[in-house]
Amino acid sequence: MADTEQKDASFALLAIGRRIQSARKKTRMTVAKLSAKTAISTRFIENIEAGEFSKLPGRSHVLGFTRSICRELALDAEEIVQAVKSAMYPAPMTQFDLTIAQQMKRPLIAKIANALKSALVGIKLFKQP
């Protein structure tokens, strides 16, 4: 992952953590009480609220804990889980995307490739990720 992409992902995860923390505080629930209600360790809840999802044991824990906490706090669990997935586990680039990225150094070829991709998306021959 490129440095700017990593920073964007870290910022997104921090924003998600703050959103969860804000919702918890709004309900006047302590981390300990949320832990008791969800059976998730206080340490993991604190990691999530700090946007430090990478400190959780693995992908299934990241997504499952996030979903459980969001449901308990009446947040849109699927929207937030999808945002976490996008930030932590970005889809790999397709061969077509890699080819475009390699050709971007050549302005004319880049313009043609982007125009072709737009046209293919427009007629639904190419799926947008």
mmCIF file of C-alpha atoms in Angstrom:
data_model
loop_
_atom_site.group_PDB
_atom_site.id
_atom_site.type_symbol
_atom_site.label_atom_id
_atom_site.label_comp_id
_atom_site.label_asym_id
_atom_site.label_seq_id
_atom_site.Cartn_x
_atom_site.Cartn_y
_atom_site.Cartn_z
ATOM 1 C CA MET A 1 0.000 0.000 0.000
ATOM 2 C CA ALA A 2 1.370 3.429 -0.934
ATOM 3 C CA ASP A 3 2.246 5.860 1.828
ATOM 4 C CA THR A 4 -0.648 8.241 1.055
ATOM 5 C CA GLU A 5 -3.094 5.330 0.858
ATOM 6 C CA GLN A 6 -1.856 4.113 4.252
ATOM 7 C CA LYS A 7 -2.359 7.591 5.737
ATOM 8 C CA ASP A 8 -5.864 7.793 4.242
ATOM 9 C CA ALA A 9 -6.716 4.367 5.675
ATOM 10 C CA SER A 10 -5.346 5.343 9.101
ATOM 11 C CA PHE A 11 -7.367 8.549 9.046
ATOM 12 C CA ALA A 12 -10.522 6.645 8.056
ATOM 13 C CA LEU A 13 -10.022 4.120 10.867
ATOM 14 C CA LEU A 14 -9.420 6.903 13.376
ATOM 15 C CA ALA A 15 -12.646 8.621 12.253
ATOM 16 C CA ILE A 16 -14.568 5.347 12.611
ATOM 17 C CA GLY A 17 -13.141 4.823 16.095
ATOM 18 C CA ARG A 18 -14.116 8.335 17.128
ATOM 19 C CA ARG A 19 -17.625 7.836 15.751
ATOM 20 C CA ILE A 20 -18.015 4.668 17.829
ATOM 21 C CA GLN A 21 -16.598 6.354 20.929
ATOM 22 C CA SER A 22 -18.902 9.335 20.469
ATOM 23 C CA ALA A 23 -21.955 7.069 20.176
ATOM 24 C CA ARG A 24 -20.917 5.202 23.328
ATOM 25 C CA LYS A 25 -20.446 8.416 25.287
ATOM 26 C CA LYS A 26 -23.758 9.771 24.005
ATOM 27 C CA THR A 27 -25.504 6.807 25.602
ATOM 28 C CA ARG A 28 -23.496 7.399 28.800
ATOM 29 C CA MET A 29 -22.118 3.887 28.593
ATOM 30 C CA THR A 30 -18.680 3.110 29.982
ATOM 31 C CA VAL A 31 -16.192 0.937 28.147
ATOM 32 C CA ALA A 32 -16.600 -1.623 30.946
ATOM 33 C CA LYS A 33 -20.383 -1.728 30.491
ATOM 34 C CA LEU A 34 -20.057 -2.039 26.709
ATOM 35 C CA SER A 35 -17.580 -4.842 27.314
ATOM 36 C CA ALA A 36 -20.042 -6.636 29.581
ATOM 37 C CA LYS A 37 -22.878 -6.263 27.060
ATOM 38 C CA THR A 38 -20.839 -7.433 24.058
ATOM 39 C CA ALA A 39 -18.413 -9.851 25.745
ATOM 40 C CA ILE A 40 -15.549 -7.994 24.034
ATOM 41 C CA SER A 41 -12.448 -7.170 26.061
ATOM 42 C CA THR A 42 -12.169 -3.548 27.220
ATOM 43 C CA ARG A 43 -8.710 -3.471 25.655
ATOM 44 C CA PHE A 44 -10.145 -4.337 22.226
ATOM 45 C CA ILE A 45 -12.922 -1.759 22.579
ATOM 46 C CA GLU A 46 -10.318 0.874 23.477
ATOM 47 C CA ASN A 47 -8.236 -0.169 20.436
ATOM 48 C CA ILE A 48 -11.273 0.194 18.172
ATOM 49 C CA GLU A 49 -12.176 3.596 19.620
ATOM 50 C CA ALA A 50 -8.581 4.713 19.079
ATOM 51 C CA GLY A 51 -8.749 3.581 15.436
ATOM 52 C CA GLU A 52 -6.121 0.919 16.147
ATOM 53 C CA PHE A 53 -7.959 -1.951 14.473
ATOM 54 C CA SER A 54 -4.655 -3.602 13.528
ATOM 55 C CA LYS A 55 -4.108 -4.437 17.208
ATOM 56 C CA LEU A 56 -7.047 -6.859 17.109
ATOM 57 C CA PRO A 57 -6.270 -10.568 16.579
ATOM 58 C CA GLY A 58 -7.395 -10.851 12.941
ATOM 59 C CA ARG A 59 -9.870 -9.945 10.231
ATOM 60 C CA SER A 60 -12.793 -11.917 11.689
ATOM 61 C CA HIS A 61 -12.280 -10.264 15.087
ATOM 62 C CA VAL A 62 -11.962 -6.807 13.552
ATOM 63 C CA LEU A 63 -15.188 -7.142 11.604
ATOM 64 C CA GLY A 64 -17.121 -9.143 14.205
ATOM 65 C CA PHE A 65 -16.205 -6.892 17.142
ATOM 66 C CA THR A 66 -16.973 -3.785 15.112
ATOM 67 C CA ARG A 67 -20.354 -5.186 14.076
ATOM 68 C CA SER A 68 -21.277 -6.192 17.660
ATOM 69 C CA ILE A 69 -20.271 -2.843 19.134
ATOM 70 C CA CYS A 70 -22.153 -0.909 16.449
ATOM 71 C CA ARG A 71 -25.298 -2.956 16.959
ATOM 72 C CA GLU A 72 -25.138 -2.394 20.725
ATOM 73 C CA LEU A 73 -24.750 1.352 20.159
ATOM 74 C CA ALA A 74 -27.532 1.475 17.529
ATOM 75 C CA LEU A 75 -25.124 2.527 14.769
ATOM 76 C CA ASP A 76 -25.413 1.315 11.173
ATOM 77 C CA ALA A 77 -23.241 -1.760 11.663
ATOM 78 C CA GLU A 78 -23.053 -2.795 8.015
ATOM 79 C CA GLU A 79 -22.059 0.688 6.834
ATOM 80 C CA ILE A 80 -19.300 0.925 9.429
ATOM 81 C CA VAL A 81 -18.061 -2.638 8.850
ATOM 82 C CA GLN A 82 -17.898 -1.898 5.119
ATOM 83 C CA ALA A 83 -15.861 1.257 5.834
ATOM 84 C CA VAL A 84 -13.463 -0.745 8.018
ATOM 85 C CA LYS A 85 -13.130 -3.401 5.295
ATOM 86 C CA SER A 86 -12.363 -0.750 2.685
ATOM 87 C CA ALA A 87 -9.722 0.872 4.869
ATOM 88 C CA MET A 88 -8.043 -2.292 6.148
ATOM 89 C CA TYR A 89 -8.527 -4.771 3.349
ATOM 90 C CA PRO A 90 -8.565 -2.886 0.025
ATOM 91 C CA ALA A 91 -9.440 -4.904 -3.059
ATOM 92 C CA PRO A 92 -6.404 -5.893 -5.099
ATOM 93 C CA MET A 93 -5.888 -4.055 -8.354
ATOM 94 C CA THR A 94 -7.060 -5.856 -11.469
ATOM 95 C CA GLN A 95 -4.645 -6.456 -14.325
ATOM 96 C CA PHE A 96 -6.442 -3.699 -16.238
ATOM 97 C CA ASP A 97 -5.907 -1.238 -13.346
ATOM 98 C CA LEU A 98 -2.234 -2.227 -13.118
ATOM 99 C CA THR A 99 -1.785 -1.662 -16.831
ATOM 100 C CA ILE A 100 -3.367 1.782 -16.555
ATOM 101 C CA ALA A 101 -1.172 2.618 -13.565
ATOM 102 C CA GLN A 102 1.940 1.597 -15.510
ATOM 103 C CA GLN A 103 0.894 3.618 -18.527
ATOM 104 C CA MET A 104 0.034 6.760 -16.553
ATOM 105 C CA LYS A 105 3.601 7.878 -17.104
ATOM 106 C CA ARG A 106 2.663 8.334 -20.752
ATOM 107 C CA PRO A 107 0.001 11.094 -20.879
ATOM 108 C CA LEU A 108 -1.554 10.227 -24.240
ATOM 109 C CA ILE A 109 -1.813 6.519 -23.426
ATOM 110 C CA ALA A 110 -3.206 7.371 -19.980
ATOM 111 C CA LYS A 111 -5.922 9.537 -21.542
ATOM 112 C CA ILE A 112 -6.859 6.797 -23.991
ATOM 113 C CA ALA A 113 -6.895 4.121 -21.265
ATOM 114 C CA ASN A 114 -9.080 6.234 -18.987
ATOM 115 C CA ALA A 115 -11.452 7.065 -21.848
ATOM 116 C CA LEU A 116 -11.696 3.376 -22.729
ATOM 117 C CA LYS A 117 -12.353 2.421 -19.116
ATOM 118 C CA SER A 118 -15.060 5.111 -18.830
ATOM 119 C CA ALA A 119 -16.699 3.888 -22.023
ATOM 120 C CA LEU A 120 -16.630 0.272 -20.856
ATOM 121 C CA VAL A 121 -18.121 1.241 -17.496
ATOM 122 C CA GLY A 122 -20.792 3.240 -19.320
ATOM 123 C CA ILE A 123 -21.910 0.245 -21.368
ATOM 124 C CA LYS A 124 -21.488 -2.106 -18.396
ATOM 125 C CA LEU A 125 -18.727 -4.249 -19.936
ATOM 126 C CA PHE A 126 -16.353 -3.292 -17.175
ATOM 127 C CA LYS A 127 -17.341 -3.425 -13.517
ATOM 128 C CA GLN A 128 -16.305 -0.572 -11.237
ATOM 129 C CA PRO A 129 -14.639 -1.954 -8.050
#
